[in-house]
Coordinates of C-alpha atoms in Angstrom, one line a residue:
Chain A
X1 CA -38.7 -18.4 65.2
X2 CA -36.9 -19.4 62.0
X3 CA -39.7 -18.0 59.9
X4 CA -39.6 -14.7 61.7
X5 CA -35.8 -14.6 61.4
X6 CA -36.1 -15.3 57.7
X7 CA -38.6 -12.5 57.3
X8 CA -36.4 -10.1 59.1
X9 CA -33.5 -10.9 56.9
X10 CA -35.6 -10.5 53.8
X11 CA -36.9 -7.1 55.0
X12 CA -33.4 -6.0 55.8
X13 CA -32.1 -7.0 52.4
X14 CA -35.1 -5.4 50.7
X15 CA -34.4 -2.2 52.7
X16 CA -30.8 -2.3 51.8
X17 CA -31.7 -2.6 48.1
X18 CA -34.0 0.3 48.3
X19 CA -31.3 2.4 50.1
X20 CA -28.7 1.4 47.6
X21 CA -31.0 2.3 44.8
X22 CA -31.9 5.7 46.2
X23 CA -28.3 6.4 47.0
X24 CA -27.2 5.6 43.5
X25 CA -29.8 8.0 42.2
X26 CA -28.6 10.8 44.4
X27 CA -25.0 10.2 43.3
X28 CA -25.6 10.1 39.5
X29 CA -22.9 11.8 37.5
X30 CA -22.5 12.2 33.8
X31 CA -19.1 10.9 33.1
X32 CA -17.8 11.8 29.7
X33 CA -14.9 10.0 27.8
X34 CA -12.1 12.3 29.2
X35 CA -13.5 12.2 32.8
X36 CA -13.3 9.9 35.8
X37 CA -15.7 9.4 38.6
X38 CA -15.8 7.6 41.9
X39 CA -17.7 7.4 45.2
X40 CA -16.4 7.1 48.8
X41 CA -18.1 6.1 51.9
X42 CA -17.3 6.9 55.5
X43 CA -19.0 5.8 58.7
X44 CA -19.0 8.3 61.6
X45 CA -19.9 7.7 65.2
X46 CA -21.9 10.9 65.6
X47 CA -25.6 11.6 64.9
X48 CA -26.7 12.8 61.5
X49 CA -27.8 16.2 62.6
X50 CA -24.3 16.9 64.0
X51 CA -22.5 15.8 60.8
X52 CA -24.9 17.6 58.6
X53 CA -24.5 20.8 60.6
X54 CA -20.8 20.8 59.6
X55 CA -21.3 19.7 56.0
X56 CA -24.1 22.1 55.1
X57 CA -22.0 25.2 55.9
X58 CA -21.0 26.0 52.4
X59 CA -19.4 29.2 53.7
X60 CA -17.2 27.5 56.3
X61 CA -15.6 24.4 54.8
X62 CA -12.5 25.0 56.9
X63 CA -14.5 23.9 59.9
X64 CA -13.6 20.3 58.9
X65 CA -11.6 20.3 55.7
X66 CA -7.9 20.2 56.7
X67 CA -6.5 21.7 53.5
X68 CA -8.5 24.9 53.6
X69 CA -7.2 28.0 55.5
X70 CA -9.8 30.6 54.6
X71 CA -13.1 30.9 52.8
X72 CA -15.1 33.9 51.7
X73 CA -18.7 34.1 50.3
X74 CA -20.2 37.2 49.1
X75 CA -23.8 37.5 50.3
X76 CA -25.9 34.7 51.6
X77 CA -24.8 31.1 51.1
X78 CA -27.7 30.1 48.8
X79 CA -28.0 28.0 45.6
X80 CA -25.8 29.5 42.8
X81 CA -23.5 31.5 45.1
X82 CA -19.7 31.3 44.9
X83 CA -17.1 30.7 47.5
X84 CA -13.5 31.7 47.2
X85 CA -11.4 29.1 49.0
X86 CA -7.7 29.6 50.1
X87 CA -5.8 26.3 50.1
X88 CA -3.0 25.7 52.6
X89 CA 0.6 25.6 51.5
X90 CA 2.3 22.4 50.3
X91 CA -0.6 21.5 48.0
X92 CA -0.9 21.7 44.2
X93 CA -3.2 24.8 44.5
X94 CA -3.5 28.0 46.4
X95 CA -7.1 29.1 45.5
X96 CA -10.3 27.5 44.3
X97 CA -13.6 29.1 43.2
X98 CA -16.6 26.9 43.9
X99 CA -20.4 27.2 43.3
X100 CA -23.2 25.8 45.5
X101 CA -25.4 23.7 43.2
X102 CA -27.6 21.9 45.6
X103 CA -28.4 22.2 49.3
X104 CA -31.2 20.0 50.6
X105 CA -31.7 20.1 54.4
X106 CA -34.5 17.5 54.2
X107 CA -32.7 14.9 52.2
X108 CA -29.2 16.0 53.4
X109 CA -27.6 16.6 50.0
X110 CA -24.9 19.0 49.2
X111 CA -23.8 19.6 45.6
X112 CA -20.8 21.7 44.6
X113 CA -19.0 22.5 41.4
X114 CA -15.5 23.8 41.1
X115 CA -15.5 26.6 38.5
X116 CA -12.0 28.1 38.9
X117 CA -8.7 28.4 40.7
X118 CA -5.0 27.8 40.1
X119 CA -5.3 24.0 40.1
X120 CA -5.8 21.2 37.6
X121 CA -9.3 20.1 38.6
X122 CA -11.5 21.1 35.7
X123 CA -15.2 20.6 35.5
X124 CA -15.2 19.1 38.9
X125 CA -18.6 18.3 40.3
X126 CA -19.3 16.6 43.6
X127 CA -22.3 15.4 45.6
X128 CA -22.2 14.7 49.4
X129 CA -25.0 13.0 51.2
X130 CA -25.4 11.9 54.8
X131 CA -27.6 9.1 56.1
X132 CA -28.5 7.8 59.6
X133 CA -26.9 4.5 60.4
X134 CA -26.7 2.4 63.5
X135 CA -23.0 1.9 64.5
X136 CA -22.2 -0.3 67.5
X137 CA -25.8 0.1 68.7
X138 CA -25.6 3.9 68.6
X139 CA -27.0 6.4 66.2
X140 CA -24.2 7.1 63.7
X141 CA -23.9 8.5 60.2
X142 CA -22.9 7.2 56.8
X143 CA -21.4 9.8 54.6
X144 CA -21.1 9.3 50.8
X145 CA -19.2 11.6 48.6
X146 CA -19.1 11.2 44.8
X147 CA -17.3 13.2 42.2
X148 CA -16.7 13.5 38.5
X149 CA -13.7 15.5 37.0
X150 CA -11.8 15.9 33.8
X151 CA -8.6 13.8 33.4
X152 CA -5.9 16.5 32.8
X153 CA -3.4 16.1 30.1
X154 CA -0.4 14.0 31.3
X155 CA -2.4 12.0 33.8
X156 CA -4.3 8.7 33.5
X157 CA -7.9 8.2 34.7
X158 CA -6.4 6.0 37.5
X159 CA -4.0 8.7 38.7
X160 CA -6.7 11.4 38.7
X161 CA -9.1 9.2 40.6
X162 CA -6.5 8.2 43.1
X163 CA -5.5 11.8 43.7
X164 CA -9.1 13.1 44.2
X165 CA -9.9 10.1 46.3
X166 CA -6.9 10.8 48.6
X167 CA -8.1 14.4 49.1
X168 CA -11.7 13.3 49.8
X169 CA -10.5 10.5 52.2
X170 CA -8.6 13.2 54.2
X171 CA -11.7 15.4 54.3
X172 CA -14.0 12.6 55.4
X173 CA -11.5 11.4 58.0
X174 CA -11.3 14.9 59.4
X175 CA -15.1 15.3 59.2
X176 CA -15.4 12.1 61.3
X177 CA -12.9 13.5 63.9
X178 CA -14.6 16.8 64.3
X179 CA -18.1 15.3 64.4
X180 CA -17.1 12.7 66.9
X181 CA -15.4 15.3 69.1
X182 CA -18.5 17.4 69.0
X183 CA -20.6 14.4 69.8
X184 CA -18.4 13.6 72.8
X185 CA -18.8 17.2 74.0
X186 CA -22.5 17.0 73.6
X187 CA -22.6 13.9 75.8
X188 CA -20.3 15.6 78.4
X189 CA -22.5 18.7 78.3
X190 CA -25.7 16.8 78.8
X191 CA -24.2 14.8 81.7
X192 CA -23.0 18.1 83.2
X193 CA -26.5 19.6 82.8
X194 CA -28.0 16.5 84.3
X195 CA -25.6 16.6 87.3
X196 CA -26.3 20.3 87.8
X197 CA -30.0 19.7 87.6
X198 CA -29.9 16.9 90.1
X199 CA -27.6 18.9 92.4
X200 CA -30.0 21.7 92.2
X201 CA -32.8 19.3 93.1
X202 CA -30.9 18.0 96.1
X203 CA -30.1 21.5 97.3
X204 CA -33.7 22.5 97.0
X205 CA -34.7 19.5 99.1
X206 CA -32.0 20.3 101.6
X207 CA -33.4 23.8 101.9
X208 CA -36.8 22.5 102.4
X209 CA -35.8 20.2 105.2
X210 CA -34.0 23.0 106.8
X211 CA -37.1 25.0 106.7
Chain B
X1 CA 32.8 45.2 50.7
X2 CA 29.2 44.7 50.0
X3 CA 29.8 46.5 46.8
X4 CA 32.4 43.9 45.8
X5 CA 30.3 40.9 46.5
X6 CA 27.3 42.3 44.8
X7 CA 29.4 43.3 41.8
X8 CA 30.2 39.6 41.5
X9 CA 26.5 38.7 41.4
X10 CA 26.0 41.3 38.7
X11 CA 28.8 39.9 36.6
X12 CA 28.4 36.2 37.0
X13 CA 24.7 36.2 37.0
X14 CA 23.4 37.9 34.0
X15 CA 20.0 36.5 34.6
X16 CA 19.5 38.5 37.7
X17 CA 18.0 41.9 37.2
X18 CA 20.9 43.4 39.0
X19 CA 23.1 43.7 36.0
X20 CA 21.5 46.2 33.6
X21 CA 22.8 49.4 35.2
X22 CA 26.1 51.1 35.1
X23 CA 28.9 50.1 37.3
X24 CA 28.6 53.3 39.4
X25 CA 24.9 53.0 40.0
X26 CA 25.3 49.4 40.7
X27 CA 27.9 50.1 43.4
X28 CA 25.8 52.9 44.8
X29 CA 22.8 50.6 45.0
X30 CA 24.6 47.7 46.5
X31 CA 26.4 49.9 49.1
X32 CA 23.0 50.3 50.5
X33 CA 22.6 46.6 51.2
X34 CA 23.5 46.5 54.9
X35 CA 21.4 49.6 55.6
X36 CA 18.1 47.9 54.8
X37 CA 15.6 48.8 57.4
X38 CA 12.6 47.1 58.5
X39 CA 9.7 49.4 58.2
X40 CA 6.7 49.2 60.5
X41 CA 3.5 47.3 59.7
X42 CA 1.9 50.4 58.3
X43 CA 4.3 50.6 55.4
X44 CA 2.5 50.4 52.0
X45 CA 3.8 47.8 49.7
X46 CA 4.7 49.1 46.2
X47 CA 2.8 47.5 43.4
X48 CA 4.8 44.4 42.3
X49 CA 4.4 43.7 38.6
X50 CA 5.4 40.1 38.6
X51 CA 3.8 39.3 41.9
X52 CA 1.2 36.6 41.7
X53 CA -1.6 36.2 44.2
X54 CA 0.6 34.7 46.8
X55 CA 1.4 37.9 48.6
X56 CA 2.1 38.8 52.1
X57 CA -0.4 41.4 53.2
X58 CA 0.5 42.6 56.7
X59 CA 4.1 43.4 56.6
X60 CA 6.8 44.6 54.3
X61 CA 10.5 45.2 54.3
X62 CA 11.6 48.2 52.4
X63 CA 14.8 50.1 51.7
X64 CA 14.8 53.7 52.9
X65 CA 16.1 55.0 49.6
X66 CA 14.3 54.8 46.3
X67 CA 17.5 54.1 44.4
X68 CA 17.4 50.6 45.8
X69 CA 13.7 49.9 45.1
X70 CA 14.0 47.7 42.1
X71 CA 15.6 45.1 44.2
X72 CA 14.1 45.9 47.6
X73 CA 10.5 46.1 46.5
X74 CA 10.9 42.4 46.1
X75 CA 12.0 41.9 49.7
X76 CA 8.8 41.3 51.6
X77 CA 9.0 39.9 55.0
X78 CA 7.1 39.1 58.1
X79 CA 8.5 41.6 60.4
X80 CA 8.9 39.4 63.4
X81 CA 10.9 36.8 61.4
X82 CA 13.2 39.4 59.9
X83 CA 13.7 40.9 63.3
X84 CA 14.4 37.7 65.0
X85 CA 16.9 36.9 62.2
X86 CA 18.6 40.2 62.8
X87 CA 18.5 39.7 66.6
X88 CA 20.1 36.4 66.1
X89 CA 23.3 37.8 64.6
X90 CA 23.3 40.5 67.2
X91 CA 23.1 38.2 70.1
X92 CA 26.0 36.2 68.6
X93 CA 28.0 39.4 68.5
X94 CA 27.2 40.1 72.1
X95 CA 28.1 36.7 73.2
X96 CA 31.6 37.1 71.7
X97 CA 33.0 38.6 74.9
X98 CA 32.2 35.3 76.7
X99 CA 33.3 32.8 74.0
X100 CA 36.4 33.5 72.1
X101 CA 35.5 30.9 69.4
X102 CA 32.0 32.1 68.7
X103 CA 31.2 31.1 65.1
X104 CA 30.5 33.8 62.5
X105 CA 27.0 33.4 61.3
X106 CA 24.6 35.3 59.1
X107 CA 20.9 34.5 58.7
X108 CA 18.0 35.9 56.7
X109 CA 14.4 34.6 56.7
X110 CA 11.8 36.4 54.7
X111 CA 8.2 35.7 53.6
X112 CA 8.8 36.6 50.0
X113 CA 5.8 36.3 47.7
X114 CA 4.0 33.7 49.8
X115 CA 0.8 34.5 51.6
X116 CA 2.2 33.3 54.9
X117 CA 5.5 32.9 56.6
X118 CA 6.1 29.2 57.4
X119 CA 9.9 29.0 57.5
X120 CA 11.8 29.0 60.8
X121 CA 15.5 29.3 61.5
X122 CA 17.3 28.1 64.6
X123 CA 20.8 29.2 65.6
X124 CA 22.4 28.0 68.8
X125 CA 26.2 28.6 68.9
X126 CA 27.9 26.5 71.6
X127 CA 24.7 24.7 72.4
X128 CA 26.7 21.8 73.8
X129 CA 30.2 21.1 75.2
X130 CA 31.4 17.6 74.7
X131 CA 34.9 16.4 75.4
X132 CA 35.6 20.0 76.2
X133 CA 34.8 20.9 72.6
X134 CA 32.2 23.5 71.6
X135 CA 29.4 22.2 69.4
X136 CA 27.2 24.5 67.4
X137 CA 23.6 24.0 66.1
X138 CA 22.1 25.4 63.0
X139 CA 18.7 24.5 61.5
X140 CA 16.4 25.6 58.8
X141 CA 12.7 24.4 58.9
X142 CA 10.3 25.0 56.0
X143 CA 6.8 24.4 57.1
X144 CA 3.8 23.4 55.0
X145 CA 0.1 23.4 55.9
X146 CA 0.7 25.8 58.7
X147 CA 3.7 27.2 60.6
X148 CA 3.3 25.4 63.9
X149 CA 5.4 22.3 63.1
X150 CA 8.4 24.4 61.8
X151 CA 8.0 26.7 64.9
X152 CA 8.0 23.7 67.2
X153 CA 11.2 22.4 65.5
X154 CA 12.8 25.8 66.0
X155 CA 11.8 25.8 69.7
X156 CA 12.7 22.2 70.6
X157 CA 15.0 20.4 68.2
X158 CA 18.3 21.7 69.5
X159 CA 17.3 20.7 73.1
X160 CA 16.3 17.2 71.9
X161 CA 19.6 16.8 69.9
X162 CA 21.5 18.1 73.0
X163 CA 20.0 15.5 75.2
X164 CA 20.6 12.7 72.7
X165 CA 24.2 13.7 72.1
X166 CA 24.9 13.8 75.8
X167 CA 24.0 10.1 76.1
X168 CA 25.7 9.2 72.8
X169 CA 28.1 6.3 73.4
X170 CA 30.9 7.1 70.9
X171 CA 30.5 9.1 67.6
X172 CA 27.2 7.4 66.7
X173 CA 26.0 10.5 64.9
X174 CA 23.6 8.9 62.5
X175 CA 21.8 6.9 65.1
X176 CA 21.6 9.9 67.4
X177 CA 20.3 12.3 64.8
X178 CA 17.7 9.8 63.6
X179 CA 16.5 9.3 67.2
X180 CA 16.3 13.1 67.7
X181 CA 14.2 13.6 64.6
X182 CA 11.9 10.8 65.6
X183 CA 11.5 12.3 69.0
X184 CA 10.8 15.7 67.4
X185 CA 8.2 14.1 65.2
X186 CA 6.5 12.4 68.2
X187 CA 6.4 15.7 70.1
X188 CA 4.8 17.4 67.2
X189 CA 2.1 14.6 67.0
X190 CA 1.6 14.7 70.7
X191 CA 1.0 18.4 70.9
X192 CA -2.3 17.6 69.4
X193 CA -3.2 15.2 72.1
X194 CA -2.1 17.6 74.8
X195 CA -4.3 20.3 73.3
X196 CA -7.3 18.1 73.6
X197 CA -6.5 16.8 77.0
X198 CA -5.6 20.0 78.9
X199 CA -6.2 22.8 76.4
X200 CA -2.6 24.0 77.1
X201 CA 0.1 25.1 74.6
X202 CA -1.4 28.6 74.3
X203 CA 1.6 30.0 72.5
X204 CA 1.0 27.5 69.7
X205 CA -2.6 28.4 69.3
X206 CA -1.8 32.1 69.1
X207 CA 1.0 31.8 66.7
X208 CA -0.6 29.6 64.1
X209 CA -3.7 29.9 62.0
X210 CA -5.0 26.4 62.2
X211 CA -8.7 26.5 62.1
X212 CA -8.8 22.9 63.3
X213 CA -7.3 21.8 66.6
X214 CA -6.1 18.3 66.5
X215 CA -6.2 15.5 66.1
X216 CA -7.5 16.8 62.8
X217 CA -4.7 19.2 62.2
X218 CA -2.3 16.4 61.3
X219 CA -2.0 17.6 57.7
X220 CA 0.8 19.9 58.8
X221 CA 4.5 19.3 58.5
X222 CA 8.0 20.8 58.0
X223 CA 11.3 20.0 56.4
X224 CA 14.3 20.0 58.7
X225 CA 17.9 20.5 57.7
X226 CA 20.1 20.6 60.8
X227 CA 23.9 21.0 61.1
X228 CA 25.9 20.3 64.2
X229 CA 29.4 21.8 63.7
X230 CA 32.2 20.6 66.0
X231 CA 35.9 21.6 65.8
X232 CA 36.5 18.4 63.8
X233 CA 33.3 17.6 61.9
X234 CA 30.2 18.9 60.2
X235 CA 27.2 16.7 60.8
X236 CA 24.2 17.3 58.6
X237 CA 20.9 15.7 59.1
X238 CA 18.2 16.3 56.5
X239 CA 14.6 15.4 56.2
X240 CA 12.7 17.0 53.3
X241 CA 13.8 19.4 50.5
X242 CA 15.8 22.0 52.4
X243 CA 19.5 21.7 51.8
X244 CA 23.0 22.1 53.2
X245 CA 25.9 23.0 51.0
X246 CA 29.5 23.2 52.0
X247 CA 31.8 25.7 50.2
X248 CA 35.3 24.2 50.1
X249 CA 38.0 25.9 48.2
X250 CA 35.4 27.4 45.9
X251 CA 33.7 24.1 45.2
X252 CA 30.1 23.5 46.2
X253 CA 29.7 20.2 48.0
X254 CA 26.1 19.3 48.9
X255 CA 26.0 17.7 52.3
X256 CA 22.4 16.6 52.0
X257 CA 20.2 15.1 49.2
X258 CA 16.7 16.4 48.8
X259 CA 13.9 14.0 49.6
X260 CA 11.8 14.3 46.5
X261 CA 9.1 11.6 45.9
X262 CA 10.6 10.8 42.4
X263 CA 14.0 10.1 43.8
X264 CA 14.4 6.4 42.7
X265 CA 15.1 5.0 46.2
X266 CA 12.4 7.1 47.8
X267 CA 9.9 6.1 45.1
X268 CA 10.6 2.5 45.8
X269 CA 10.3 3.0 49.6
X270 CA 6.9 4.8 49.2
X271 CA 5.6 2.1 46.9
X272 CA 6.8 -0.7 49.2
X273 CA 4.9 1.1 52.1
X274 CA 1.7 0.9 49.9
X275 CA 1.7 4.5 48.8
X276 CA 1.8 6.1 45.4
X277 CA 3.6 8.9 43.7
X278 CA 1.5 10.9 41.3
X279 CA 2.8 13.6 38.9
X280 CA 0.4 16.5 39.7
X281 CA 2.3 19.7 39.4
X282 CA 5.5 17.8 39.9
X283 CA 5.9 14.4 41.7
X284 CA 3.9 14.2 44.9
X285 CA 3.1 11.6 47.5
X286 CA -0.5 10.6 46.8
X287 CA -0.5 13.6 44.4
X288 CA -0.5 15.8 47.5
X289 CA 2.9 16.4 49.1
X290 CA 5.9 17.3 47.0
X291 CA 8.5 15.8 49.4
X292 CA 9.0 12.3 50.6
X293 CA 10.1 12.9 54.1
X294 CA 9.1 15.5 56.7
X295 CA 8.5 16.1 60.4
X296 CA 4.8 15.9 61.1
X297 CA 2.4 15.1 58.3
X298 CA 0.8 12.3 60.3
X299 CA -1.9 11.8 57.6
X300 CA 0.8 10.7 55.1
X301 CA 2.5 8.1 57.3
X302 CA 4.0 5.6 56.6
X303 CA 4.8 7.0 53.1
X304 CA 6.2 10.2 54.4
X305 CA 8.6 9.5 57.3
X306 CA 10.6 11.7 59.7
X307 CA 13.9 9.8 59.5
X308 CA 16.7 12.0 58.4
X309 CA 19.6 11.1 56.2
X310 CA 22.8 12.0 58.0
X311 CA 26.2 12.9 56.6
X312 CA 29.4 13.3 58.7
X313 CA 32.1 15.4 57.0
X314 CA 35.6 16.0 58.4
X315 CA 36.5 19.6 58.4
X316 CA 39.5 20.8 56.4
X317 CA 41.6 23.9 56.2
X318 CA 40.0 24.6 52.8
X319 CA 36.5 24.8 54.2
X320 CA 35.1 28.3 53.7
X321 CA 31.5 28.3 54.7
X322 CA 28.3 26.3 55.1
X323 CA 25.0 27.3 53.7
X324 CA 21.7 26.0 55.0
X325 CA 18.6 27.2 53.1
X326 CA 15.0 26.4 52.3
X327 CA 13.9 25.5 48.8
X328 CA 12.9 29.2 48.3
X329 CA 16.6 29.7 47.6
X330 CA 17.6 26.4 46.0
X331 CA 14.7 26.4 43.6
X332 CA 16.2 29.4 41.8
X333 CA 19.8 29.5 42.8
X334 CA 22.1 26.6 42.0
X335 CA 24.6 25.3 44.7
X336 CA 27.6 26.7 42.7
X337 CA 26.2 30.2 42.4
X338 CA 25.3 30.3 46.1
X339 CA 28.8 29.2 47.0
X340 CA 30.3 31.8 44.7
X341 CA 28.2 34.6 46.2
X342 CA 29.0 33.6 49.8
X343 CA 32.6 33.1 49.1
X344 CA 33.1 36.5 47.6
X345 CA 31.3 38.1 50.6
X346 CA 33.6 36.3 53.0
X347 CA 36.7 37.1 50.9
X348 CA 35.7 40.7 50.8
X349 CA 35.8 40.7 54.6
X350 CA 39.1 38.9 54.6
X351 CA 39.9 36.0 56.7
X352 CA 41.5 38.3 59.3
X353 CA 40.9 38.7 63.0
X354 CA 38.2 41.3 62.7
X355 CA 35.3 39.1 63.8
X356 CA 32.8 42.0 63.4
X357 CA 33.7 42.1 59.7
X358 CA 33.3 38.4 59.4
X359 CA 29.9 38.5 61.0
X360 CA 28.9 41.2 58.7
X361 CA 30.2 39.3 55.8
X362 CA 28.1 36.3 56.7
X363 CA 25.0 38.5 57.1
X364 CA 25.8 40.1 53.8
X365 CA 26.1 36.7 52.2
X366 CA 22.8 35.5 53.6
X367 CA 21.0 38.8 52.7
X368 CA 22.5 38.8 49.2
X369 CA 21.5 35.2 48.5
X370 CA 18.0 36.0 49.7
X371 CA 17.8 39.0 47.5
X372 CA 19.1 37.0 44.6
X373 CA 16.4 34.4 45.1
X374 CA 13.7 37.1 45.3
X375 CA 15.1 38.8 42.2
X376 CA 14.9 35.4 40.4
X377 CA 11.2 35.3 41.2
X378 CA 11.3 32.7 43.9
X379 CA 7.6 32.2 44.9
X380 CA 8.4 30.7 48.3
X381 CA 9.6 31.8 51.7
X382 CA 13.4 32.2 51.6
X383 CA 15.6 31.3 54.6
X384 CA 19.3 31.3 54.5
X385 CA 22.0 30.6 57.1
X386 CA 25.7 31.2 56.3
X387 CA 28.3 29.9 58.7
X388 CA 31.9 30.9 58.4
X389 CA 34.1 27.8 58.7
X390 CA 37.5 29.4 58.2
X391 CA 40.3 29.7 60.8
X392 CA 39.6 26.4 62.2
X393 CA 43.0 26.1 63.9
X394 CA 42.5 29.4 65.8
X395 CA 39.1 28.2 67.0
X396 CA 40.5 25.0 68.2
X397 CA 43.3 26.7 70.0
X398 CA 41.0 28.9 71.9
X399 CA 38.4 26.3 72.8

């Protein structure tokens, strides 16, 4: 038993190493002298396909991002296309122009660059990936978002990182809420479907006996 | 009368684009002030040179005469808001036959250069009788993120304050107002739960543009500056960066202190709560919100709190008026200037018995201050409430 247990742990650790390695590769950023970079992780109690269905909509970030009021994309949301995002009031921006750099439905990778807008995030580049993860015995999701951005004049690297991290934390928290609500609805719907189905079955039986 | 008070702006405020013309044309233009009309949604906005992208698209307020355009083209407003502001002062006039001591009030609330209207104004004269004294309620709420928290404050805060004051032991105004604001904040947060549970609060859903229904839509908040005026006292409770200023014998006395994240005591409070203030387009909590207290904004708790600071001021015979306004005014018009403008409007009307004139004077003052803010390129929604505080003895006698 001990031997098997040990083997399991080794395998798990090896698996973890591979995962960490592959994640690091996906979130590689070139960070120059005047830039800062960081990565954030969020666990969500909703299946990957659900979370990814929200994340992949480059044309509808407002579906989960709490600071965006409107978004317009000209043409199909494909690699290289631009979105014009309206930012809600109270934030240090009103608009942002962003380009879709990477959208991989197999590997679940979304890459976006910010190329304009009335804000101080210059040369901003971000990568968001989602991964299946067991959470409390249920199929959940781990979301990783990394970024690199210029440190603007008058701010420190630390300030800049802290600010962007705050925004991303809000986005990921909101992503978790929306996904988990959708997941709960899914369960409710499937229960309802099941109930309806079994009711139908019972009614059918009933009719048969009547006959 | 309007001509007089506007003349003052022209003279004392050379920065405002009102001054460049001759005296006669100035007067002609300013005489038009009260005749401003709210044009229907179909009105086409004139091109605005200095206007940045933050524009209101749907609705516009325009003067009927082109002679006034240089000022009025800047007055853009959400129709409903402007209408409700107008209605407010009308209803006050109507109520006069019932209450002899109805206070004289003027309000203006416009969208300005912003994309959306998120300010709300709440006026409730005689909202409460206590010890057979009339109490009046005035509030200005400047929303951010969306309009629904400010709207909720407009709908509910006076009722909450009323209930709290009715069970207030003695004159524990500070405690009572703090409790009221906290309750308001709770209601705002709970709205979200209600939405999820029973799908109700339809009015809210219709009136605001939140793409997300909560609990995700907790990145929305509002300032609140509220004044309860009794025959003896002026109680001002403030949370955020709207402001109340008392005009006493020509001197501007601020009755609230703005809650900015770089205010030394607020900075310490935020840091002690584990938060950080980052200079990102001005001082902001976590680099995001440019005020340190607000109703709502669940996502920034406990750094951003809904507790108001309360001042209680004894009224004197020298009190002239009280101005409550959002930062759309205060960002571009100093307290002293605002007081000077309001004072001249009131003086023009005279302190006499003609209450219609006094009402109009307050409305003129509010409108004029709003126009001044827009002329000075305020980029925000502008909301102004002017309350006439003169003739205190007469009011008391009649109440």
